[in-house]
mmCIF file of C-alpha atoms and ligand atoms in Angstrom:
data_model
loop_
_atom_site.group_PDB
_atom_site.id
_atom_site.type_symbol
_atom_site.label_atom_id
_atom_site.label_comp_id
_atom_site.label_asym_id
_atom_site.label_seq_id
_atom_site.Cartn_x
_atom_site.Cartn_y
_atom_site.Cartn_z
ATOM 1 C CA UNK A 16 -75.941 2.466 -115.446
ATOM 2 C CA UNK A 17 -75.282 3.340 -119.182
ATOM 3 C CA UNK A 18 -79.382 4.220 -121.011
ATOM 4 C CA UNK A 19 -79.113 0.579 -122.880
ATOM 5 C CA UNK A 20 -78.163 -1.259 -119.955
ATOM 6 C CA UNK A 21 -81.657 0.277 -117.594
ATOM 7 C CA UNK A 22 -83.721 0.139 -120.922
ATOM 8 C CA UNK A 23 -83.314 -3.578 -120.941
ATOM 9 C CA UNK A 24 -83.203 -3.939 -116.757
ATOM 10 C CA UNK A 25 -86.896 -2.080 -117.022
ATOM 11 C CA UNK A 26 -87.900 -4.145 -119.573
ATOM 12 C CA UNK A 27 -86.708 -7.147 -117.649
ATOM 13 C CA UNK A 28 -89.180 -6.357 -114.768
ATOM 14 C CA UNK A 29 -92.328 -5.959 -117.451
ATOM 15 C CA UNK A 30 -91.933 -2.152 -118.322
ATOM 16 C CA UNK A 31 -93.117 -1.851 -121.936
ATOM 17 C CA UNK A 32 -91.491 -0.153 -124.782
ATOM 18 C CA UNK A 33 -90.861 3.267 -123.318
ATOM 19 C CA UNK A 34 -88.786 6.088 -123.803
ATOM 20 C CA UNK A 35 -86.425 5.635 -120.850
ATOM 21 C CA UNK A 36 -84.355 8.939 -119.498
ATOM 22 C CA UNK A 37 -81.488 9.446 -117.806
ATOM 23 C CA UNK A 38 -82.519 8.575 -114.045
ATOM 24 C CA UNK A 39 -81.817 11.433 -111.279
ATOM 25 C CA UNK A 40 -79.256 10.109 -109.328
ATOM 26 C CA UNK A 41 -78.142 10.460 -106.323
ATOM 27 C CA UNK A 42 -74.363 12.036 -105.580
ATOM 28 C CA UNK A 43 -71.628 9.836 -106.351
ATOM 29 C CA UNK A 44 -68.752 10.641 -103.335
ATOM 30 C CA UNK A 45 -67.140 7.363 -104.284
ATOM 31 C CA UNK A 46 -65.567 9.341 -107.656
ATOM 32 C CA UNK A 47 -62.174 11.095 -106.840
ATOM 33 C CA UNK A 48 -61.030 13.954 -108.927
ATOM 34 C CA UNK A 49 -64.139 15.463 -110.346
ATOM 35 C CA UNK A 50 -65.004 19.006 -111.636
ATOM 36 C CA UNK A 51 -68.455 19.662 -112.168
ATOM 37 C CA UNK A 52 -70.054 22.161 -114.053
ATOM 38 C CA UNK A 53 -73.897 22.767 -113.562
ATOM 39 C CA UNK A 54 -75.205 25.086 -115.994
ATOM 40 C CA UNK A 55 -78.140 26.382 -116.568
ATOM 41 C CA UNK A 56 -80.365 29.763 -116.689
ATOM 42 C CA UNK A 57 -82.124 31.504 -113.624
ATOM 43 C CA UNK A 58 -84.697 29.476 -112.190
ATOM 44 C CA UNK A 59 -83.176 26.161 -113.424
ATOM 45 C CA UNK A 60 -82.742 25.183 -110.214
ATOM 46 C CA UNK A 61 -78.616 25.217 -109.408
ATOM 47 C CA UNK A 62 -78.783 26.138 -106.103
ATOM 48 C CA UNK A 63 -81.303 23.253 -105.369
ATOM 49 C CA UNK A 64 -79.053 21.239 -107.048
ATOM 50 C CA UNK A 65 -76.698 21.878 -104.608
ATOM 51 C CA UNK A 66 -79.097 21.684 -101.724
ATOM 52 C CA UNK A 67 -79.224 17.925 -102.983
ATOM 53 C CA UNK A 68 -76.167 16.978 -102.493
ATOM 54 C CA UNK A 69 -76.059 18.406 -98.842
ATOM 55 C CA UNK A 70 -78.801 16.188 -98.270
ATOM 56 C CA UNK A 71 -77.163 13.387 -99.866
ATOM 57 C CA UNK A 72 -74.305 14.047 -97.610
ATOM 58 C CA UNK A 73 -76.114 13.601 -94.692
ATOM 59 C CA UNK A 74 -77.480 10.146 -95.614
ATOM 60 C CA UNK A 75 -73.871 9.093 -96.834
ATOM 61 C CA UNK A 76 -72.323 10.280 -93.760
ATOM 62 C CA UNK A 77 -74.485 7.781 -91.612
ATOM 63 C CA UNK A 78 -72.712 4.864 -93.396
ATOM 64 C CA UNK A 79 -70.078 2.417 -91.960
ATOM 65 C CA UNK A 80 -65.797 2.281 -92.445
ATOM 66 C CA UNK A 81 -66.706 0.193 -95.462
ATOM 67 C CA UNK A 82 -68.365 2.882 -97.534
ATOM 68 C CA UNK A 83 -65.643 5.749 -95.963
ATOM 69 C CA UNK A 84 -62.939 4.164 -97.447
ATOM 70 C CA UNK A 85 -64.920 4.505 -100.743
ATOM 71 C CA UNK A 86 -65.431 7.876 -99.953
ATOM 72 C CA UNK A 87 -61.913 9.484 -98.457
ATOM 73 C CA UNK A 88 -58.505 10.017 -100.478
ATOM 74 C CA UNK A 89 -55.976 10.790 -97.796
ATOM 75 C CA UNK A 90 -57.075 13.046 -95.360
ATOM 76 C CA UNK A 91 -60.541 14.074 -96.973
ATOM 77 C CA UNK A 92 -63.553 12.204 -97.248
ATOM 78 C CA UNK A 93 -65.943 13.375 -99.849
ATOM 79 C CA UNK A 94 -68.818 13.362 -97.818
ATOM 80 C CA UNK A 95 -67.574 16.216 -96.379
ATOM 81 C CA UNK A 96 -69.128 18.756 -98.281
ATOM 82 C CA UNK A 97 -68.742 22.605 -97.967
ATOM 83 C CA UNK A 98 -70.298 25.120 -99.759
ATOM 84 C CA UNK A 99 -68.787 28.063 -100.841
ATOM 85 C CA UNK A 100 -71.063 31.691 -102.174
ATOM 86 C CA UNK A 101 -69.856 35.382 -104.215
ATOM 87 C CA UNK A 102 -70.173 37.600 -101.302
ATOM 88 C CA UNK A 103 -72.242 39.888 -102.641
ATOM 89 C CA UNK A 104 -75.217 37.320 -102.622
ATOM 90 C CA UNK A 105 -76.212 37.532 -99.484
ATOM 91 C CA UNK A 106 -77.912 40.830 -100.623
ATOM 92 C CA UNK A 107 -80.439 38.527 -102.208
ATOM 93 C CA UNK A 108 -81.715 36.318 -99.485
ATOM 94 C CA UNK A 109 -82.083 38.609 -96.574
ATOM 95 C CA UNK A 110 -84.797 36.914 -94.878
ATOM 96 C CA UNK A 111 -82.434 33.677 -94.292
ATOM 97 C CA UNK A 112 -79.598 33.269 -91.595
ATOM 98 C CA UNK A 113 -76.344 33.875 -92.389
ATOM 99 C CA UNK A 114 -75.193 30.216 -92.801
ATOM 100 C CA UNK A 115 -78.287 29.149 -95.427
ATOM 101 C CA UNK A 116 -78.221 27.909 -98.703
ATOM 102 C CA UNK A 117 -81.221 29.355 -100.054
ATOM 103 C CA UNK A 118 -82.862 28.536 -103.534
ATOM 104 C CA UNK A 119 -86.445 29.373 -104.596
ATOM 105 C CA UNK A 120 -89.018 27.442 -102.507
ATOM 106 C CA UNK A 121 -86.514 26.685 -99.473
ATOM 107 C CA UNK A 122 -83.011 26.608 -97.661
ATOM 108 C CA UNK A 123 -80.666 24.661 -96.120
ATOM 109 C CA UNK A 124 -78.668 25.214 -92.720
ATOM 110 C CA UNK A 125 -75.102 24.812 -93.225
ATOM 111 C CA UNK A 126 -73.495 25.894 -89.980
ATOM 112 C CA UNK A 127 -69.213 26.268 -90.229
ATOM 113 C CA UNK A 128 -69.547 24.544 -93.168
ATOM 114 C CA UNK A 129 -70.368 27.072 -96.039
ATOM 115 C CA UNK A 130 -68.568 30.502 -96.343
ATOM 116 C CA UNK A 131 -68.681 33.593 -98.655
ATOM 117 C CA UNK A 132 -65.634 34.746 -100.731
ATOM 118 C CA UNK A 133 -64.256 37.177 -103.339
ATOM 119 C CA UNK A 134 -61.958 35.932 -104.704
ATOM 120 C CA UNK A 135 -59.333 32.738 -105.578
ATOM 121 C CA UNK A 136 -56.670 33.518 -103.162
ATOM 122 C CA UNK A 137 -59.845 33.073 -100.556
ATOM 123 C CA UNK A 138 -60.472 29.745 -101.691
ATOM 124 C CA UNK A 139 -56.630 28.618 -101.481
ATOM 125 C CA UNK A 140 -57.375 29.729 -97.410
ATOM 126 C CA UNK A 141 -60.315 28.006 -96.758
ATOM 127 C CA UNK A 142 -59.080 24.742 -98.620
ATOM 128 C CA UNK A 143 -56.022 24.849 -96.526
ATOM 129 C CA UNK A 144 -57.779 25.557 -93.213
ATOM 130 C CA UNK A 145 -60.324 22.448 -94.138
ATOM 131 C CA UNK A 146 -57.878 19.087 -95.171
ATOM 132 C CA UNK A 147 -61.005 17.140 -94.446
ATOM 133 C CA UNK A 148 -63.189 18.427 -96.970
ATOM 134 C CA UNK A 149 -63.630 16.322 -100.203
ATOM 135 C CA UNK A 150 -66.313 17.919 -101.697
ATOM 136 C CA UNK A 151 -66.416 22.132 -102.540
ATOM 137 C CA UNK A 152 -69.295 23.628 -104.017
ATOM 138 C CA UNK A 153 -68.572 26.748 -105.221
ATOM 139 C CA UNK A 154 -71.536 28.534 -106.411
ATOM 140 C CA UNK A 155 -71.016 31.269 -109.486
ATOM 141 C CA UNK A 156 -67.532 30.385 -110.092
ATOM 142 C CA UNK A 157 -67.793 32.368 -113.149
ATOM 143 C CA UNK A 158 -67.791 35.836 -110.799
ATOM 144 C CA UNK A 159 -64.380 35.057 -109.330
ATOM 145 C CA UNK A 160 -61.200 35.403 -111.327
ATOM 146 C CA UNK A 161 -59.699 33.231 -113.976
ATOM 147 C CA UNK A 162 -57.212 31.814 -111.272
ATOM 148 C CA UNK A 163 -60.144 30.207 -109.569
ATOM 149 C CA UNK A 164 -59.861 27.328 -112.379
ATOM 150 C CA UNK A 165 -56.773 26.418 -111.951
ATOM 151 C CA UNK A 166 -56.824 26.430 -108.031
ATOM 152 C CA UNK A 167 -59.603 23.781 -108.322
ATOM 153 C CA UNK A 168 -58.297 21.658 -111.199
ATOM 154 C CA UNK A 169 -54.444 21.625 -109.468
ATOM 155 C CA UNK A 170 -56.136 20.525 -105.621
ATOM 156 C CA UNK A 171 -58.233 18.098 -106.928
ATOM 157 C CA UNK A 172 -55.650 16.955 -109.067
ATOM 158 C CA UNK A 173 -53.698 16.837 -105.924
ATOM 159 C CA UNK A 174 -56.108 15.344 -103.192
ATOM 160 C CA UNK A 175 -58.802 13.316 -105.201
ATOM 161 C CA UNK A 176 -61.124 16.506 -104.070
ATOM 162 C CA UNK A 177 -64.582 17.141 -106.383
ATOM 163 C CA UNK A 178 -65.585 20.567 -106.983
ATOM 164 C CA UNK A 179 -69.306 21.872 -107.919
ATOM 165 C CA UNK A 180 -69.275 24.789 -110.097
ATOM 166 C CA UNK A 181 -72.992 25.512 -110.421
ATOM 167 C CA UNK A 182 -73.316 29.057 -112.463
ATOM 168 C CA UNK A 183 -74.147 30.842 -115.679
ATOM 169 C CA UNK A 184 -71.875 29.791 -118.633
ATOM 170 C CA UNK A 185 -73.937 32.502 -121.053
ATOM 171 C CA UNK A 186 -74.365 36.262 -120.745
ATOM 172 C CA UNK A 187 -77.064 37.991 -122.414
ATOM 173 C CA UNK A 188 -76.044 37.922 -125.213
ATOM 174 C CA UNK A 189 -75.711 34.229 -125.636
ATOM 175 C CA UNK A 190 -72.075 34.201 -125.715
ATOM 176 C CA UNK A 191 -69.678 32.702 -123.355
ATOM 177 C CA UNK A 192 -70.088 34.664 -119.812
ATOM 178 C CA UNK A 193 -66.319 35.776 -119.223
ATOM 179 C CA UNK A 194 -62.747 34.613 -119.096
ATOM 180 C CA UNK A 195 -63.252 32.237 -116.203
ATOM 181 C CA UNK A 196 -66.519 30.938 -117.534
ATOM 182 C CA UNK A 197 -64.493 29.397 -120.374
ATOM 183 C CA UNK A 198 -61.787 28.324 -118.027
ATOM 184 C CA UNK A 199 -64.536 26.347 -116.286
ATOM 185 C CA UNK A 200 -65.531 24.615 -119.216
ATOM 186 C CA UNK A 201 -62.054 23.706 -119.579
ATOM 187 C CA UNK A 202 -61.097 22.093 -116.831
ATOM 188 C CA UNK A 203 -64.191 20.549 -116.125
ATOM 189 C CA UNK A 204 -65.147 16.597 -116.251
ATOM 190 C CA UNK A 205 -68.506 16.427 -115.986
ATOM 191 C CA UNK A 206 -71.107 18.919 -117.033
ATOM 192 C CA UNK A 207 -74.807 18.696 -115.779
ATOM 193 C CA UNK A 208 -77.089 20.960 -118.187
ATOM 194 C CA UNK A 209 -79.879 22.291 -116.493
ATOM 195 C CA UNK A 210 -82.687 24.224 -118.125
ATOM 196 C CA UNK A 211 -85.919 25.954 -116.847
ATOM 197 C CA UNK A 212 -89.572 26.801 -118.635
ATOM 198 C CA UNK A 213 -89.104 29.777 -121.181
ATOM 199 C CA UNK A 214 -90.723 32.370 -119.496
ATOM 200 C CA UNK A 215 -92.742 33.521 -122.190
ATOM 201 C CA UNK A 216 -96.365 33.801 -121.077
ATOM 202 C CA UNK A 217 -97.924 31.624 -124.331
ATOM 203 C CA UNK A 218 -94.309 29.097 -124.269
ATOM 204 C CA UNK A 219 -93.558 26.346 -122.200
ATOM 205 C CA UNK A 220 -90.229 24.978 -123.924
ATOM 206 C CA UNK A 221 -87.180 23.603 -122.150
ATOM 207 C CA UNK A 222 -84.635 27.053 -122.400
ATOM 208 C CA UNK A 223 -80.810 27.808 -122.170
ATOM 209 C CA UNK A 224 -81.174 31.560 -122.963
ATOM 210 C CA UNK A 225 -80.608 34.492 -120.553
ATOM 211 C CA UNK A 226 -82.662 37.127 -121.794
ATOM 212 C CA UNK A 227 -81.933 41.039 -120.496
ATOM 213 C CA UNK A 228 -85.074 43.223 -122.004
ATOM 214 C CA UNK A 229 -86.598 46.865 -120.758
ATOM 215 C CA UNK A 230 -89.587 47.867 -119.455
ATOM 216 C CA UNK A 231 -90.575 51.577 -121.384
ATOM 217 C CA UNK A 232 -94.421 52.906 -120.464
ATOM 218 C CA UNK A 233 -95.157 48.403 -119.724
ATOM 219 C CA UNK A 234 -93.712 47.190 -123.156
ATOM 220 C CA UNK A 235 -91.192 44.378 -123.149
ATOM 221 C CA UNK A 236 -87.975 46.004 -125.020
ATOM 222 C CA UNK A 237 -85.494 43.756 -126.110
ATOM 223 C CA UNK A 238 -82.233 44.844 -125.085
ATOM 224 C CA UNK A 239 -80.094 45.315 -127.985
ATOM 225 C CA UNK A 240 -76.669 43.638 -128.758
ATOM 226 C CA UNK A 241 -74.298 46.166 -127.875
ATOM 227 C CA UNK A 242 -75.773 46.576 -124.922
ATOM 228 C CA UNK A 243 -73.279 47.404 -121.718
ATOM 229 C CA UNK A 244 -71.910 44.243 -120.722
ATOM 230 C CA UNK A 245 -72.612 44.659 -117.169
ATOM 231 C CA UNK A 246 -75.127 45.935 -115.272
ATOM 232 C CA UNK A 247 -74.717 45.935 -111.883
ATOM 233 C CA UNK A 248 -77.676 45.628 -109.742
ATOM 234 C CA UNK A 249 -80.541 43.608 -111.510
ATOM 235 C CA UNK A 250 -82.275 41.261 -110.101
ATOM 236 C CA UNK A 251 -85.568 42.603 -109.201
ATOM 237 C CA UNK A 252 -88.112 43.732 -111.717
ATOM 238 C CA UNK A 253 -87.925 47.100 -112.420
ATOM 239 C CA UNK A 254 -89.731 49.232 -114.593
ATOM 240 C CA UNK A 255 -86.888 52.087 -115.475
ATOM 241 C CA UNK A 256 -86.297 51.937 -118.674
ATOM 242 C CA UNK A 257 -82.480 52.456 -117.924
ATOM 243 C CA UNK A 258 -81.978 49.431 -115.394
ATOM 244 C CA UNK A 259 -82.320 45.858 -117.373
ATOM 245 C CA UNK A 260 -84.706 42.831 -116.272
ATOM 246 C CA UNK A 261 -83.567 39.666 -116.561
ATOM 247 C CA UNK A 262 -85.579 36.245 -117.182
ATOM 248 C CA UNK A 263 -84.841 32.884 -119.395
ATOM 249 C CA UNK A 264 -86.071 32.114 -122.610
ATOM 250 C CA UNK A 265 -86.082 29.599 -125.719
ATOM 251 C CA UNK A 266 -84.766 30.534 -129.128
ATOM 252 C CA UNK A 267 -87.850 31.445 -130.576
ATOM 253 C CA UNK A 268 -88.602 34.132 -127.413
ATOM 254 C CA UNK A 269 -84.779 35.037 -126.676
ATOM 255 C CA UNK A 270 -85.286 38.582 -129.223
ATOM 256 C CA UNK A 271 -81.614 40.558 -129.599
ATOM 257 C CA UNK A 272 -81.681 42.544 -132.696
ATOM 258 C CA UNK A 273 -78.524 44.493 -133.706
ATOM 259 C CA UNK A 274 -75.830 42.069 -133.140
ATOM 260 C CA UNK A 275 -75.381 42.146 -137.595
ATOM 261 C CA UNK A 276 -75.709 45.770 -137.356
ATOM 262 C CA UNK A 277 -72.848 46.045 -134.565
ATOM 263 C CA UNK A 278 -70.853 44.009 -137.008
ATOM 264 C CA UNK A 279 -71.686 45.596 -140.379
ATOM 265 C CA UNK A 280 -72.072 49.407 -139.151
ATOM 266 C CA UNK A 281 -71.093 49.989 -135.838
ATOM 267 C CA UNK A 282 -67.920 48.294 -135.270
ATOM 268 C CA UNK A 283 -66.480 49.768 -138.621
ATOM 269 C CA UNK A 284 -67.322 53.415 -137.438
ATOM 270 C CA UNK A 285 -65.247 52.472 -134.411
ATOM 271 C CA UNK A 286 -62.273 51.016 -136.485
ATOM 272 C CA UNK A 287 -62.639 54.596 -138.620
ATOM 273 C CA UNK A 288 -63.016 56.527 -135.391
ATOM 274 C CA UNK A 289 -59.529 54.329 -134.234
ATOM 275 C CA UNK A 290 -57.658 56.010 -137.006
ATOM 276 C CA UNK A 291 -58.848 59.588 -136.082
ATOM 277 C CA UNK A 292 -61.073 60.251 -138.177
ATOM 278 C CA UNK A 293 -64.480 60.634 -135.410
ATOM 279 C CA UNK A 294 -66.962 62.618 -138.232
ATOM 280 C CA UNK A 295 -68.855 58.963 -139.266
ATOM 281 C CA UNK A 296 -68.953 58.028 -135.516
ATOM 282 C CA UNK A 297 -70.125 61.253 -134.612
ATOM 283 C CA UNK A 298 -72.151 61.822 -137.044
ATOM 284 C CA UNK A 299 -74.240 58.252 -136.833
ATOM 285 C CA UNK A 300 -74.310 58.635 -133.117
ATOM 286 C CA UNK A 301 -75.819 62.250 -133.241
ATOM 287 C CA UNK A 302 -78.757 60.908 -135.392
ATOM 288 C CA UNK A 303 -79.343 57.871 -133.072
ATOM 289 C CA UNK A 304 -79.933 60.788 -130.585
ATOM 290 C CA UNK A 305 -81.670 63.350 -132.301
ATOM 291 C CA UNK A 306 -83.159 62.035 -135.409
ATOM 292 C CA UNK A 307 -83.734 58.370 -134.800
ATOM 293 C CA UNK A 308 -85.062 57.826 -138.286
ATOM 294 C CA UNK A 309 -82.498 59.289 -140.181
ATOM 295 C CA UNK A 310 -79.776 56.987 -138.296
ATOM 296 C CA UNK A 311 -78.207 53.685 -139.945
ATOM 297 C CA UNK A 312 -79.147 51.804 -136.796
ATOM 298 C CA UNK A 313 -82.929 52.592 -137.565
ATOM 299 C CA UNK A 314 -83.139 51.993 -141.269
ATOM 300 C CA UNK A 315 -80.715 48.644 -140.776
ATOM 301 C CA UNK A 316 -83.749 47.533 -138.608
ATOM 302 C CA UNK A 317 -86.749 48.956 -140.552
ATOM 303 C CA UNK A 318 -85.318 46.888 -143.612
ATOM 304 C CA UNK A 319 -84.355 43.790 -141.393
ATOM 305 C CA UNK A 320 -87.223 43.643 -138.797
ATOM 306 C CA UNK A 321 -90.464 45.868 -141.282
ATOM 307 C CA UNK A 322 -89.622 45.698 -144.554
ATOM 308 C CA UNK A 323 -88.935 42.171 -145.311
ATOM 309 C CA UNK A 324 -90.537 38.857 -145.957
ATOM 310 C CA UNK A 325 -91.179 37.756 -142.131
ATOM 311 C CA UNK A 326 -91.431 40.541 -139.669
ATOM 312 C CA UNK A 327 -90.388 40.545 -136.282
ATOM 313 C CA UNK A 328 -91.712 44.015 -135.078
ATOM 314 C CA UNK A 329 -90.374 42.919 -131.691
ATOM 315 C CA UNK A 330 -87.177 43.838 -132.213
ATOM 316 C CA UNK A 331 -88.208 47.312 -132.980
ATOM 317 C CA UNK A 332 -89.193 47.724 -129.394
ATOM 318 C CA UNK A 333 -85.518 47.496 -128.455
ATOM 319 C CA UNK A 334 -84.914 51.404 -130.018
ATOM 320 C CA UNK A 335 -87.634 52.977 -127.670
ATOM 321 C CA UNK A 336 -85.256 52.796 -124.964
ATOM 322 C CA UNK A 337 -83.037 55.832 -124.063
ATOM 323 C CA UNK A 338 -79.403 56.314 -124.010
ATOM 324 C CA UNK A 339 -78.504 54.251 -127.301
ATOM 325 C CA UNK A 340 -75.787 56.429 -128.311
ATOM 326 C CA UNK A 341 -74.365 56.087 -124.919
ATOM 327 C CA UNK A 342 -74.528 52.528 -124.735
ATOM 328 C CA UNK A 343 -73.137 51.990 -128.896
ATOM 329 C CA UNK A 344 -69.889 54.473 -127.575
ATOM 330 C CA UNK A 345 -69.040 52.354 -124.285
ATOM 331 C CA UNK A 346 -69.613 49.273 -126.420
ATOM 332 C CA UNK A 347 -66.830 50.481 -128.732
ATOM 333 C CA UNK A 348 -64.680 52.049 -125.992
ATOM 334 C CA UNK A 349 -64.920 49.529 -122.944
ATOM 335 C CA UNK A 350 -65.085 46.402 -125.026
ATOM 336 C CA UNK A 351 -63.709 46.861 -128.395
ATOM 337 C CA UNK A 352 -60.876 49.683 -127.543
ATOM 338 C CA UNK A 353 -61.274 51.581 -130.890
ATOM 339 C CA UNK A 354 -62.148 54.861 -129.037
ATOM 340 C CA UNK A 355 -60.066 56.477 -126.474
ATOM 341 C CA UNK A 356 -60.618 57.793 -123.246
ATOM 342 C CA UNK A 357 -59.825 61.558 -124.950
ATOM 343 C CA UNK A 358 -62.146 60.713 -127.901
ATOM 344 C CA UNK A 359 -65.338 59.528 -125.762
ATOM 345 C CA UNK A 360 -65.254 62.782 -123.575
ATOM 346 C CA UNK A 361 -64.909 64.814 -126.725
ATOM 347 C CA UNK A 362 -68.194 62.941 -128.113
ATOM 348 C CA UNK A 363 -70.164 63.048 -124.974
ATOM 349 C CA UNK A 364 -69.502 66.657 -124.408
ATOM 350 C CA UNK A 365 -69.978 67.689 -128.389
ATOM 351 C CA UNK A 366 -73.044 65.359 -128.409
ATOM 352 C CA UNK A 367 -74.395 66.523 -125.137
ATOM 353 C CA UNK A 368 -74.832 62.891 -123.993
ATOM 354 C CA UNK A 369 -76.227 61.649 -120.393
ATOM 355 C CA UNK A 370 -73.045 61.807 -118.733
ATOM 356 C CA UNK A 371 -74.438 60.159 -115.625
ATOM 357 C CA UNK A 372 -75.586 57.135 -117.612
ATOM 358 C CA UNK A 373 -71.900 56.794 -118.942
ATOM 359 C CA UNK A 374 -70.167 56.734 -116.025
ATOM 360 C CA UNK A 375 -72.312 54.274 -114.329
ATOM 361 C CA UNK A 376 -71.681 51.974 -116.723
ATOM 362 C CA UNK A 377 -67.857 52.805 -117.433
ATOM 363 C CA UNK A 378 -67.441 51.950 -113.663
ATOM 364 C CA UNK A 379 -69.912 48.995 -114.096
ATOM 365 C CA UNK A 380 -67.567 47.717 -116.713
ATOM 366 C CA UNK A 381 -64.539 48.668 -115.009
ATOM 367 C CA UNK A 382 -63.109 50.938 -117.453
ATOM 368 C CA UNK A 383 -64.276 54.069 -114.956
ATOM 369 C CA UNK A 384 -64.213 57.514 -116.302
ATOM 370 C CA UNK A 385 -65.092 61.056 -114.961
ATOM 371 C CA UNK A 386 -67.187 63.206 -117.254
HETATM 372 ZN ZN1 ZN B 414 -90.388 30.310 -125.610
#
C-alpha cells in the first residue's frame, strides 16, 4: 500500500497524526521477475532477512490452488524457495549443521533445499537440476564472479524466477565492493537498505559504513585508505596489529584518513615511478619506514589532522601501525599498475621491507608474487 494511502487507512480507524513508516511486510511470491538486492553492513541483519522469507514460505506453502496459481510461472512456484551460501562460510558457523541458515541469535533448517557454491557456472547447475524453484536466495553475491549477474537477470527473465541478493555493496573504503557488486546494482529491481547501530560505544545512529581499523598496544587505529584491498581472514577480533577488525559505523565514527593524500602524493609518485624514474617513490617510501616524521605521508596528516582549525587526532592513530610502506607499494602495484613486478622486488629488497607481509597480501589480492 503506497505511505499516503495507510496514512489515511490509519487515520480512518482513529490513529492520530503520526509519522507513519513503511510497514514490514511480509514476502510477496505473487511478483514474477524480481531481483532483489538487500544491502546493508554486518550486523544489519541480511541473513535474518532471509530467514524471513523461509518462514514466510512455509506459511504460503500451506495455501490452496487459488493462491499457487498466483504463485507459479510455468514449472516453478515461488514458494519454493532455496537458499544458496559462498562456500567458504561455513567456516563461520561451525556449531550449526550443515544444512542451517544461521544469523546472529538463531538458524534455520533447510534440508536439500540450500547449497554452497563458488562460483556462477555452479548456480547455472543447481538452477537446472531444480525447475521447481521460484525463489533463489543467494547470499554474498558480490563474492562470486561478474557472470553471476547476468545468470540471474537472463533466468528470471526467462522463468518469472525472483532472486535475493543479500550482501555488502561497500568495501572499506566506502566505495563500491567489486565488479559484480556494481553488476548487482544493475540488474536489480528492488533494493531493500538495511542498516545496523554504529558501533561506536558513545553513538547509536542508523549506519551504512564498513569500517576496517587496527588494534596496536588496545588503541583503535583507523585503517588508512590505501590500505590492501583484501584481507583474507577477518572476522574475529584480533588484536595483531597486522590482521584488520571489522565493525559498522556512521559518518561521523567511519575515520579513513589518507584517501587526499593517496591522490595528491602517492598516486603521482607511482605515475613517476611508471615512467622509470623510482628515486621519489623510493625515497618517500624509505622515510615512511625509517623516519616517519620526515615522510610526506606524516606532515600531509600533521597539517590536515594537528595543525588546523578542527582536529581529528584520530586519524593520526592510523600511522602507528606497521608495514605502511608495504601496504602504499601493493596499493600502487596490485591496484593501480604503475609499478611492475621487477620494480616492487627491487624496492622491497633495496628497502629491506617485510617480505612476508607482501606476499600475503599480493596473493590476498591475487596479483601473487615470490620475494
Ligand atoms: Zn556513530
Amino acid at each position: 500500500m503506497p505511505q499516503d494511502d495507510e496514512g489515511n487507512f490509519l487515520k480512518s480507524l482513529g490513529f492520530p497524526q503520526v509519522r507513519v513508516h513503511h510497514s514490514l511486510n511480509h514476502f510477496d511470491f505473487t511478483k514474477p521477475g524480481r531481483r532483489i538486492l538487500v544491502i546493508g553492513p554486518m550486523g544489519s541483519g541480511k541473513t535474518e532477512y532471509s530467514a524471513r522469507i523461509w518462514r514466510d514460505s512455509r506459511v504460503a506453502r500451506k495455501k490452496g490452488d487459488g493462491v499457487a496459481a498466483l504463485t507459479t510461472t510455468g514449472m516453478a512456484d515461488r514458494r519454493n524457495v532455496f537458499f544458496i551460501r559462498y562456500s567458504v562460510d561455513s567456516e563461520r558457523f561451525t556449531d550449526y549443521p550443515p544444512d542451517a541458515l544461521a544469523y546472529r541469535g538463531g538458524y534455520e533448517r533447510c534440508g536439500d533445499m540450500i547449497a554452497q557454491i563458488r562460483s556462477s557456472f555452479e548456480l547455472d547447475a543447481l538452477i537446472a537440476a531444480h525447475p521447481e524453484v521460484g525463489t533463489w536466495v543467494v547470499d554474498e553475491a558480490s563474492f562470486y564472479d561478474e557472470r553471476i549477474a547476468y545468470v540471474m537477470r537472463n533466468w528470471s527473465e526467462k522463468t518469472g524466477a525472483v532472486f535475493i541478493f543479500p550482501t555488502l555493496v561497500l568495501n572499506f573504503r566506502r566505495e563500491i565492493f567489486n565488479a559484480t557488486a556494481r553488476l548487482l546494482l544493475d540488474t536489480a529491481t528492488d533494493v531493500f537498505p538495511l542498516t545496523a547501530y554504529c558501533e561506536h560505544s558513545d553513538c547509536i545512529a542508523d549506519s551504512f559504513y564498513t569500517y576496517r581499523y587496527y588494534q596496536v598496544d588496545g588503541i583503535e587505529c583507523p585503517a588508512l585508505y590505501f590500505d590492501p584491498l583484501i584481507i583474507i581472514g577477518g572476522d574475529r577480533e584480533k588484536d595483531d596489529p597486522l590482521e584488520p577488525n571489522y565493525c559498522t559505523r556512521c559518518d561521523l565514527h567511519h575515520y579513513m584518513p589518507g584517501k587526499e593524500f593517496t591522490f595528491f602524493i602517492l598516486k603521482p609518485l607511482g605515475e613517476t615511478a611508471s615512467r622509470g624514474d623510482l628515486a621519489p617513490l623510493k625515497r618517500e617510501l624509505w622515510q615512511i619506514k625509517n623516519e616517519r616524521e620526515q615522510s610526506d605521508l606524516y606532515r600531509f596528516f600533521k597539517e590536515r589532522f594537528l595543525d588546523c582549525e578542527n582536529p581529528e587526532p584520530k586519524n593520526m592513530d592510523s600511522l602507528r601501525v606497521d608495514c605502511i610502506a608495504e601496504r602504499a607499494l601493493i596499493y600502487l602495484f596490485a591496484e593501480q599498475n604503475l609499478v611492475t613486478a621487477d620494480q616492487l622486488i627491487r624496492i622491497a629488497d633495496e628497502l629491506r621491507l617485510d617480505k612476508d607481509y607482501l606476499e600475503k597480501r599480493l596473493s590476498d589480492n591475487r596479483r601473487p608474487l615470490a620475494l
